[in-house]
Coordinates of C-alpha atoms in Angstrom, one line a residue:
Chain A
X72 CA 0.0 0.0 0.0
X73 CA 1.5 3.6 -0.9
X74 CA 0.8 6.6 -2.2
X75 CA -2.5 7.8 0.1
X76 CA -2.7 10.1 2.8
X77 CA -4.1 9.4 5.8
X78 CA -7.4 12.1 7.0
X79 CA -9.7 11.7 10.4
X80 CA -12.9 13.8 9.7
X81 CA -14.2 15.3 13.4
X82 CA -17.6 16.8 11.8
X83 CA -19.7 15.5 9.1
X84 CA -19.6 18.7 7.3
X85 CA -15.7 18.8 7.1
X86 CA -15.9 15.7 5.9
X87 CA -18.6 16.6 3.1
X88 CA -16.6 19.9 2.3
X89 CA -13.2 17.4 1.9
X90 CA -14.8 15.6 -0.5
X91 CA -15.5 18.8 -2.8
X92 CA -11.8 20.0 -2.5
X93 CA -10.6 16.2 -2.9
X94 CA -12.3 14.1 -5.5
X95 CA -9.5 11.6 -5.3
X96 CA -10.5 10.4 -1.9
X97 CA -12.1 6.9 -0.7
X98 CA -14.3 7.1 2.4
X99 CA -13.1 4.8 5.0
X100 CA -14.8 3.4 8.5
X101 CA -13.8 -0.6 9.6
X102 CA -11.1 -0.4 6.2
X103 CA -11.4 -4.3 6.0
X104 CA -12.3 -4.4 2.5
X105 CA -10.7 -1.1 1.7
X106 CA -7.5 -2.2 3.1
X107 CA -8.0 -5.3 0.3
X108 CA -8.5 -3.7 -2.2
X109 CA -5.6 -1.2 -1.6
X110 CA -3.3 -3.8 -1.1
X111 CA -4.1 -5.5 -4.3
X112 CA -3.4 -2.0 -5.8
X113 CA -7.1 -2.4 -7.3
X114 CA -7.5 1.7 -6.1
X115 CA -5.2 4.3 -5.7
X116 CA -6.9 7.2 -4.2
X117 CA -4.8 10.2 -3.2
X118 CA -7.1 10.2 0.4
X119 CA -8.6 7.6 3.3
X120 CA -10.5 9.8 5.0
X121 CA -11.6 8.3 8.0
X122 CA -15.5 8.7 9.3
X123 CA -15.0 7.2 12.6
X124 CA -14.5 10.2 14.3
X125 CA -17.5 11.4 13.8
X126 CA -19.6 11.3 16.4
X127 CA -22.9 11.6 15.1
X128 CA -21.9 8.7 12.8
X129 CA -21.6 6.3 15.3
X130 CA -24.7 6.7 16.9
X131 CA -27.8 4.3 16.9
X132 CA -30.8 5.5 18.5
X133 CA -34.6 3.9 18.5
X134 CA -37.6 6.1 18.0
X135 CA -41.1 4.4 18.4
X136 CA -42.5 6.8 15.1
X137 CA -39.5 7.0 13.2
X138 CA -38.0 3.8 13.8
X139 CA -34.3 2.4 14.1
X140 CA -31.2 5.0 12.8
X141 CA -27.8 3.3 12.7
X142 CA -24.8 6.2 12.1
X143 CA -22.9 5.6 9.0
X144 CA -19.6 4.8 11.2
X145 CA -21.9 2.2 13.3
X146 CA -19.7 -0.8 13.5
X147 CA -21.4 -4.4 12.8
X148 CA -20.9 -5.5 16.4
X149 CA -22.3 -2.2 17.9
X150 CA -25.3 -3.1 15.8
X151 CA -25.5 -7.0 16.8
X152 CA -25.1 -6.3 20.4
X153 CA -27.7 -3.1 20.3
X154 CA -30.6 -4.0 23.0
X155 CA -33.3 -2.4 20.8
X156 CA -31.9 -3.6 17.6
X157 CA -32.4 -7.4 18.7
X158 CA -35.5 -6.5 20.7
X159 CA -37.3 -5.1 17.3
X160 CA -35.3 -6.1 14.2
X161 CA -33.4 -9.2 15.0
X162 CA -33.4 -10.1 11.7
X163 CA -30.6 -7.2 10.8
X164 CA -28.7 -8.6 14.0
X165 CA -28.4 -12.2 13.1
X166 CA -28.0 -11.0 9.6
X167 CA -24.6 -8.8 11.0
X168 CA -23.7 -11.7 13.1
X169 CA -22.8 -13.9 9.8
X170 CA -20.5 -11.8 8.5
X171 CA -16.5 -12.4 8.8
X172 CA -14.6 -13.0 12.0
X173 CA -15.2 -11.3 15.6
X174 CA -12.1 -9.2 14.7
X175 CA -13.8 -8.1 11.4
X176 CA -17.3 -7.5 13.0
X177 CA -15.3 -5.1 15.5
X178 CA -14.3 -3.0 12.7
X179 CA -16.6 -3.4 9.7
X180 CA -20.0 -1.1 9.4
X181 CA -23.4 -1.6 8.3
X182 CA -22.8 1.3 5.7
X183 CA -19.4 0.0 4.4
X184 CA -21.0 -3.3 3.9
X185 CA -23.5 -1.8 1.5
X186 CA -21.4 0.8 0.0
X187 CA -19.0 -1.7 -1.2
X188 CA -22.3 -3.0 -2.5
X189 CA -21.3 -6.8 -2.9
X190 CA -24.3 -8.7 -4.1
X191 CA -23.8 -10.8 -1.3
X192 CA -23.7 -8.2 1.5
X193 CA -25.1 -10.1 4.4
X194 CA -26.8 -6.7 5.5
X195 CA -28.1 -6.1 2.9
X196 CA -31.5 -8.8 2.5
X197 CA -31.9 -7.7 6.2
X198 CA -32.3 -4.0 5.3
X199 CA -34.4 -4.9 2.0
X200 CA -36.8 -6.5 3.9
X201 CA -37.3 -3.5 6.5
X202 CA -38.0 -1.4 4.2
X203 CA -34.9 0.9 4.8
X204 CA -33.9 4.5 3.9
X205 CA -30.6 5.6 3.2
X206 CA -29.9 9.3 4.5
X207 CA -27.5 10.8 2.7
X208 CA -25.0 13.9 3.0
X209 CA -23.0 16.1 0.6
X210 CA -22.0 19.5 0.4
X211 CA -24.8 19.9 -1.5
X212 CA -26.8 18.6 1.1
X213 CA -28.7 15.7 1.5
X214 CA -30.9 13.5 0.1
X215 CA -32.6 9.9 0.6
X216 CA -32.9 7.0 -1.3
X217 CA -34.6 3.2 -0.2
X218 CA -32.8 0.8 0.2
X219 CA -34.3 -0.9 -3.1
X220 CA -33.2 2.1 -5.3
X221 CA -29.9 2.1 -3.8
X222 CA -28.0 -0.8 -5.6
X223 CA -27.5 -0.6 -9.6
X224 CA -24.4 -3.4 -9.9
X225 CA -21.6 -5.4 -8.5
X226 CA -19.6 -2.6 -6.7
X227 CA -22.2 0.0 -7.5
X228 CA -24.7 2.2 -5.9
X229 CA -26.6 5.1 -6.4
X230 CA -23.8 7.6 -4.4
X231 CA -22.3 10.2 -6.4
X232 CA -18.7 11.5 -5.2
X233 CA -19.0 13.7 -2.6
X234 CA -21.8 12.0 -1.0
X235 CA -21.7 10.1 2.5
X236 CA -24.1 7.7 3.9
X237 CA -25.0 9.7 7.2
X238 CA -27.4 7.0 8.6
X239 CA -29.9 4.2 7.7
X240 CA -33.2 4.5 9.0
X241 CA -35.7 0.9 9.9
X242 CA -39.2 2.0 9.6
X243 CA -40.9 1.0 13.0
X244 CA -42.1 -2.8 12.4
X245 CA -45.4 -4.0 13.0
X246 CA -46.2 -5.7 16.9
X247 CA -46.5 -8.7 15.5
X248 CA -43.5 -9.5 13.0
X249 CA -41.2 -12.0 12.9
X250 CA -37.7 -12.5 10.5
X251 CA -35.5 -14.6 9.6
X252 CA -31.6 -14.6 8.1
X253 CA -30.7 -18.0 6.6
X254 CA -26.9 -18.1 5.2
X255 CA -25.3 -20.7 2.8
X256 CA -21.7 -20.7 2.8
X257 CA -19.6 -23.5 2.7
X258 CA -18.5 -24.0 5.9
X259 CA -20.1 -22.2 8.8
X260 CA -18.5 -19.6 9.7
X261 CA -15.8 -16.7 8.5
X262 CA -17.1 -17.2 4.2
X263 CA -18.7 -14.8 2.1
X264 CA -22.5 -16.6 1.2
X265 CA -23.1 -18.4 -1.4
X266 CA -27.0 -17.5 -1.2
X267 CA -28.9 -15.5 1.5
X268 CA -32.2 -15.1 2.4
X269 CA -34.0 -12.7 4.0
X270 CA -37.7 -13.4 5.3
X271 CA -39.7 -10.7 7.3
X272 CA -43.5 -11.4 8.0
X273 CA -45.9 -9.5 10.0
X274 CA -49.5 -9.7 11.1
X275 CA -52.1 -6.8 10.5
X276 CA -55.9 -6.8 10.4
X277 CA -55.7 -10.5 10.4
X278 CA -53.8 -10.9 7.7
X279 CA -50.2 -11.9 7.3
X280 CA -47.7 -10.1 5.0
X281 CA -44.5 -11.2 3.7
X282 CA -41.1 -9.4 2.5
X283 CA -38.4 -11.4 0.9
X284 CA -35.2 -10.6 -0.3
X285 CA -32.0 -12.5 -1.8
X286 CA -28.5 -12.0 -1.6
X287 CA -25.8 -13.5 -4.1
X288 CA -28.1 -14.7 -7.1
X289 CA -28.2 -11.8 -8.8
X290 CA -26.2 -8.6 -10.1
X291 CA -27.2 -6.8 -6.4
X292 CA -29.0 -8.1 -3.6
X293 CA -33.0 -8.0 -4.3
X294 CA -36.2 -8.3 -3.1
X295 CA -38.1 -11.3 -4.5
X296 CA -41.4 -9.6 -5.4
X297 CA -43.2 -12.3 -7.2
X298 CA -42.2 -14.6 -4.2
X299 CA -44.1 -11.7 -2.1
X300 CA -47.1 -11.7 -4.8
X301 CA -47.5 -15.6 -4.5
X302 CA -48.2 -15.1 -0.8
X303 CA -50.1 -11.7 -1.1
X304 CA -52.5 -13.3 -2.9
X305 CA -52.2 -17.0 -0.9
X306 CA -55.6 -18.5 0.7
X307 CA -53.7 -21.8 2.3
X308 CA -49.9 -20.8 3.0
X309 CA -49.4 -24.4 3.4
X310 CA -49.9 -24.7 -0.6
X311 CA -48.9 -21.0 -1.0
X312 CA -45.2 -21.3 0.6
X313 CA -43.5 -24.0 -1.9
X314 CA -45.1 -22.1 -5.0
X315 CA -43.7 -18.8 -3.4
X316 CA -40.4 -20.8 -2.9
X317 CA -40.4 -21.8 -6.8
X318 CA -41.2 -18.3 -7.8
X319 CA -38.4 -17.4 -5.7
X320 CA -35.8 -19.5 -7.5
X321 CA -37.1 -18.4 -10.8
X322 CA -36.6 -14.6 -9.7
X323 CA -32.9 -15.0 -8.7
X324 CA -30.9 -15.0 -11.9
X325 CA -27.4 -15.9 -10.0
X326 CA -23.7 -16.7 -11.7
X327 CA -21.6 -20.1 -11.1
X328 CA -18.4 -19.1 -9.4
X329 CA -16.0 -20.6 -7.0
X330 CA -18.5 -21.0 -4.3
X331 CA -21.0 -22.2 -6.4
X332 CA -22.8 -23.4 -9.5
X333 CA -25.7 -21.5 -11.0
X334 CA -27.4 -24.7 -10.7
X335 CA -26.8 -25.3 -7.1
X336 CA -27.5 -21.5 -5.9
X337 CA -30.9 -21.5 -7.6
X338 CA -31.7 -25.1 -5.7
X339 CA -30.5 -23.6 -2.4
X340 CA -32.8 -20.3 -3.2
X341 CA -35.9 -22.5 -3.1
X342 CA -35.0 -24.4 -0.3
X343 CA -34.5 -21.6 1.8
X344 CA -36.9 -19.5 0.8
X345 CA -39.3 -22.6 2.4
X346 CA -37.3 -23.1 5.1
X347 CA -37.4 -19.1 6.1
X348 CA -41.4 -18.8 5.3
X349 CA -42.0 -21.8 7.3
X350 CA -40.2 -20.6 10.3
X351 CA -41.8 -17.2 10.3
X352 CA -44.7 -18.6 9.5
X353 CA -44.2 -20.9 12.7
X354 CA -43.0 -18.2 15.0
X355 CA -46.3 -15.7 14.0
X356 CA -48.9 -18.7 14.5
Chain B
X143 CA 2.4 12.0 5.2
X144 CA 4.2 11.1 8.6
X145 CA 1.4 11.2 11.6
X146 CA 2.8 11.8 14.6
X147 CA 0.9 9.1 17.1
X148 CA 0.7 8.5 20.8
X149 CA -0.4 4.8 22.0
X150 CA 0.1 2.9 25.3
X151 CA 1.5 -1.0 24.4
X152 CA 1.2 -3.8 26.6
X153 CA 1.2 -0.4 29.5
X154 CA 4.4 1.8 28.2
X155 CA 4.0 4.6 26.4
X156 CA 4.8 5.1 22.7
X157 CA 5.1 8.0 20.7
X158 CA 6.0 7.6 17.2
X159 CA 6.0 8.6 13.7
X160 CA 4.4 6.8 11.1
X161 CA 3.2 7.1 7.6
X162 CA -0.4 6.8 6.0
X163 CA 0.0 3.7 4.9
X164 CA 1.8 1.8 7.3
X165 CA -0.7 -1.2 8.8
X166 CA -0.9 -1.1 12.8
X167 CA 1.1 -5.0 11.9
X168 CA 4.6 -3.8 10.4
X169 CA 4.1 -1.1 12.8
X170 CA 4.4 -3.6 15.5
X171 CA 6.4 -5.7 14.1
X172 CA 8.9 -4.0 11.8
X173 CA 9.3 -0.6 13.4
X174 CA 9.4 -1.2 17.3
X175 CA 10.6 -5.2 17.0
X176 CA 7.2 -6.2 18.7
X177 CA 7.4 -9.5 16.6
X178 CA 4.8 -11.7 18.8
X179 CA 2.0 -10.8 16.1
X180 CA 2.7 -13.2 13.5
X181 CA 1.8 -11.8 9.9
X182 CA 0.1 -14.9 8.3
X183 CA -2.3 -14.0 5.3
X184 CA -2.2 -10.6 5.6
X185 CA -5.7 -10.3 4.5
X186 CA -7.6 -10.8 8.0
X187 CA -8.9 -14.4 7.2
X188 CA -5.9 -16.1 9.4
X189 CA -6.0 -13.9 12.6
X190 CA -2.7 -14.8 13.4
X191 CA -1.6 -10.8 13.7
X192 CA -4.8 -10.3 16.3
X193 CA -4.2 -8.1 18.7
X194 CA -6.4 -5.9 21.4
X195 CA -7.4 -2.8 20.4
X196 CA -8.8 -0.9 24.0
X197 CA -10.1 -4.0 24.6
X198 CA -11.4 -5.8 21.5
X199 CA -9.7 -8.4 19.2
X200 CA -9.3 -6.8 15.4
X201 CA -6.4 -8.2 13.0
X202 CA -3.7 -5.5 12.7
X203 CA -3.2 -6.8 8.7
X204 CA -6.4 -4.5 8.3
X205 CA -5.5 -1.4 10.4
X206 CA -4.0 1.6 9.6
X207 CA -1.0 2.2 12.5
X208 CA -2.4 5.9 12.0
X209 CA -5.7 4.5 13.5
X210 CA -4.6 3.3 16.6
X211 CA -3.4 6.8 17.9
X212 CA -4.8 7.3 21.7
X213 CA -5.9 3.3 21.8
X214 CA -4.7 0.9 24.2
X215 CA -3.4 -2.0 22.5
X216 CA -2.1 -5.6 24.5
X217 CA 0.0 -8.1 22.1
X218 CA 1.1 -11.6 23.3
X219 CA 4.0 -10.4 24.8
X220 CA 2.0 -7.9 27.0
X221 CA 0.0 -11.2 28.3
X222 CA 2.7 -12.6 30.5
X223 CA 4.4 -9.4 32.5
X224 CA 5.7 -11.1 35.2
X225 CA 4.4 -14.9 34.6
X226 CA 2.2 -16.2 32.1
X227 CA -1.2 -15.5 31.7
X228 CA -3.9 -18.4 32.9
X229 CA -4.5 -18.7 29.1
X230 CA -1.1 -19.5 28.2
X231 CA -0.8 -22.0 31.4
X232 CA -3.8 -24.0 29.7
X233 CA -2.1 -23.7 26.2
X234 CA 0.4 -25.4 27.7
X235 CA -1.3 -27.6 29.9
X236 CA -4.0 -29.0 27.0
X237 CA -1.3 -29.6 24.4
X238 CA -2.8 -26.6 22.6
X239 CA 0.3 -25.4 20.6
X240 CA 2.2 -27.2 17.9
X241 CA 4.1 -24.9 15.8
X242 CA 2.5 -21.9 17.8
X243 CA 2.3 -19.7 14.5
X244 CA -1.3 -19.0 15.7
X245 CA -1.0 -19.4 19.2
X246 CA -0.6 -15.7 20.0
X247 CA -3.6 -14.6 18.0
X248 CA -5.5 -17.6 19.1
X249 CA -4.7 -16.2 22.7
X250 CA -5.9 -12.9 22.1
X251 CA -8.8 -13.2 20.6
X252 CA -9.3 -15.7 23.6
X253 CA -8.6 -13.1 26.3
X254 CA -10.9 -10.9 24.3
X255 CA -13.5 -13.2 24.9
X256 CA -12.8 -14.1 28.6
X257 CA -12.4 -10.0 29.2
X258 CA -16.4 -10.1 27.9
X259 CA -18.0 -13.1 29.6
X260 CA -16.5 -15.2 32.5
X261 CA -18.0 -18.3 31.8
X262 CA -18.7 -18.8 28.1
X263 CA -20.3 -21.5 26.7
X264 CA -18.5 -24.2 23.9
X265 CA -20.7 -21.9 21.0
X266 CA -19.3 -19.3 22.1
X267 CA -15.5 -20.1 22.4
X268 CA -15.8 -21.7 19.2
X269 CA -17.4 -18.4 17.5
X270 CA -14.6 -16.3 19.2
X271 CA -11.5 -18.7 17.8
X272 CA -13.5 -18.8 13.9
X273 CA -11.3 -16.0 12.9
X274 CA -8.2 -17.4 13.9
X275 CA -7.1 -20.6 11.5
X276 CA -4.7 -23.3 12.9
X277 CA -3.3 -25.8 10.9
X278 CA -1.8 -28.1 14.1
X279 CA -4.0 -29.1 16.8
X280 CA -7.3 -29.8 15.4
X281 CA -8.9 -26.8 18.2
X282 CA -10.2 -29.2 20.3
X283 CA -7.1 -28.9 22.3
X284 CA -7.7 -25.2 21.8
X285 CA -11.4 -25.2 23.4
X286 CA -10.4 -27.3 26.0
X287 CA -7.2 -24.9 27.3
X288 CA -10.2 -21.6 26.9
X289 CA -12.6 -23.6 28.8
X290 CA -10.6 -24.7 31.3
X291 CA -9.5 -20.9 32.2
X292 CA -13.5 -19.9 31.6
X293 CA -14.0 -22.0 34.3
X294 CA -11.2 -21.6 36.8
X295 CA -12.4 -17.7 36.6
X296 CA -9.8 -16.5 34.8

């Protein structure tokens, strides 16, 4: 690594008014992807500058109305171990809780995990299914986006230079919910997924809603809407939650690589997808 | 750019310059002589370079030296001050070292764990250890030292 200087922003709007002087800078909070991908000389920016001194960055705070905000800086752990994260959106905490090592939990952030926008960002079914805003700041100044909107491709989202996640916001969920992370890697524990899936359902008015969302079988992580629609429109979810499992596996549109075949991702989809509706399904009766 | 930084090692003071780029690792390592974190992968899948940071295990391969101005940090060699630590008696004691490349991340991110909750259970030994590979023992021997320092109320 060589070539970068080092910057510690104190103020979210020094850091936004860096940017403008700086294009050649990459954000950093945890580093343990940027540090990767500088030491495999894949980017050479002229600045790190560093979020974590921020402290309105690190902050996670609970409102009943607005919901759940975790600071752009937030670190994974900070998140997993939150008392009213795993009290109302467990999901996102179990979800956290796959990724890496303790050592790279400590460091890593929910916003790095989706800025580097992997397809298979563990965070990032979680934060589909909440239905979650991303706040976002510039020198400009800011903007939102959902979480849907926020992806375009591998390595790719919506943020134009200059702009820095400032927090993602969870709607408030329903009293009766329930969600579920399930992971496929190949060995349990410290491997990127090879599919993930992400089921949130929730009781209103006596009926029960579903969200679903997939990581890894596609260019970015996405919600699986017809799966949704099967279930929507579902009389018997005993009948309704294998044919919302098949749509499932014929919405993912994933890649063989080394950690999978196509062939084998779009079997694990299905089986998953099942496996997650049928626990949720479980947990709400 | 050289960054001036003040940290506190295994309880001495440091005060240094360093560069941008330099990883909190070869800091260690190749500018003080601090050689008991062991640079394996250098990618933060082995955990052989963990270290505590105030308190909680991160692999130095993936900090920036720069970052760890103002922290507290404790390497392997700040375990064992004036005899070893109960962690490194039940390394011993359990056959848990072979070759030892990863024994003095393997205690860290032990002590990390044991600094959080007295009395873990197997889950959670085994979830604090997945980020640190070893290539000898088999881990069992590894559980069995943690454990046995878990309970002893180490």
């Amino acid at each position: 690594m060589k070539g970068f200087d080092y910057v510690k922003a104190t103020t979210l709007e020094g850091a936004c008014d860096f940017l403008v002087k700086n294009p050649a800078t990459k954000l950093m909070v945890g580093g343990t992807d940027l540090l990767l991908r500088l030491k495999e000389k894949r980017i050479d920016p002229s600045f790190l500058l560093d979020l974590k001194g921020v402290p309105e960055l690190k902050e996670i705070s609970y409102d009943p109305r607005i919901g759940l905000s975790i600071g752009g800086a937030a670190s994974l752990v900070d998140v997993i171990h939150h008392p009213l994260v795993k009290m109302h959106y467990s999901l996102l905490a179990e979800a956290c809780h796959t990724v890496g090592s303790v050592q790279i939990r400590n460091r890593a952030s929910v916003a790095g995990n989706i800025c580097n926008a992997s397809p298979l960002a563990d965070s990032a079914p979680a934060l589909l299914v909440y239905g979650a805003k991303i706040e976002i700041a510039s020198a400009q100044g800011g903007r939102s986006v959902q979480i849907d909107k926020f992806f375009v491709g591998p390595g790719m989202t919506v943020l134009a230079f200059g702009e820095i996640v400032k927090k993602i916001i969870l709607p408030p969920v329903p009293r009766k919910s329930f969600g579920v992370y399930l992971k496929h890697a190949r060995r349990k524990a410290v491997d990127l997924s090879s599919v993930g899936v992400a089921v949130f359902g929730w009781q209103q008015d006596d009926k029960t809603f579903f969200r679903i969302a997939l990581g890894a079988v596609a260019p970015t992580p996405i919600r699986a809407l017809e799966a949704e629609k099967v279930l929507f429109d579902a009389v018997n979810f005993a009948e309704a939650v294998p044919l919302a499992a098949k749509a499932a596996r014929e919405e993912a549109r994933p890649i063989g690589d080394l950690r999978s075949s196509k062939e084998y991702r779009q079997e694990i989809v299905e089986v998953y997808v099942r496996r997650a509706l049928d626990q949720v399904l479980e947990a709400l009766s | 750019m050289q960054h001036k930084i003040l940290l506190t090692i295994n309880g001495e003071q440091y005060e240094n310059f360093v560069s941008s780029e330099r990883t909190l690792l070869d800091f260690l390592r190749d500018d003080l002589g601090i050689t008991g974190s062991k640079k394996g992968c250098d990618e933060g899948e082995c955990g052989a370079c963990t270290v505590l940071v105030d308190g909680i295990a991160v692999d130095s391969c993936l900090m920036l030296a720069v970052e760890a101005d103002g922290c507290e940090l404790l390497t392997v060699e700040g375990l064992n001050k004036s005899e070893l630590d109960p962690l490194q008696k039940a390394f011993i004691e359990h056959g848990a070292i072979q070759c030892g490349y990863c024994t003095p991340g393997m205690l860290l991110s032990a002590k990390a764990l044991l600094l959080e909750k007295n009395d873990p259970t197997d889950d959670e030994i085994k979830e604090a250890i997945a980020g640190n590979l070893c290539r000898c023992t088999g881990y069992l021997s590894i559980i069995d030292a943690i454990r046995s320092v878990a309970k002893g109320g180490g």
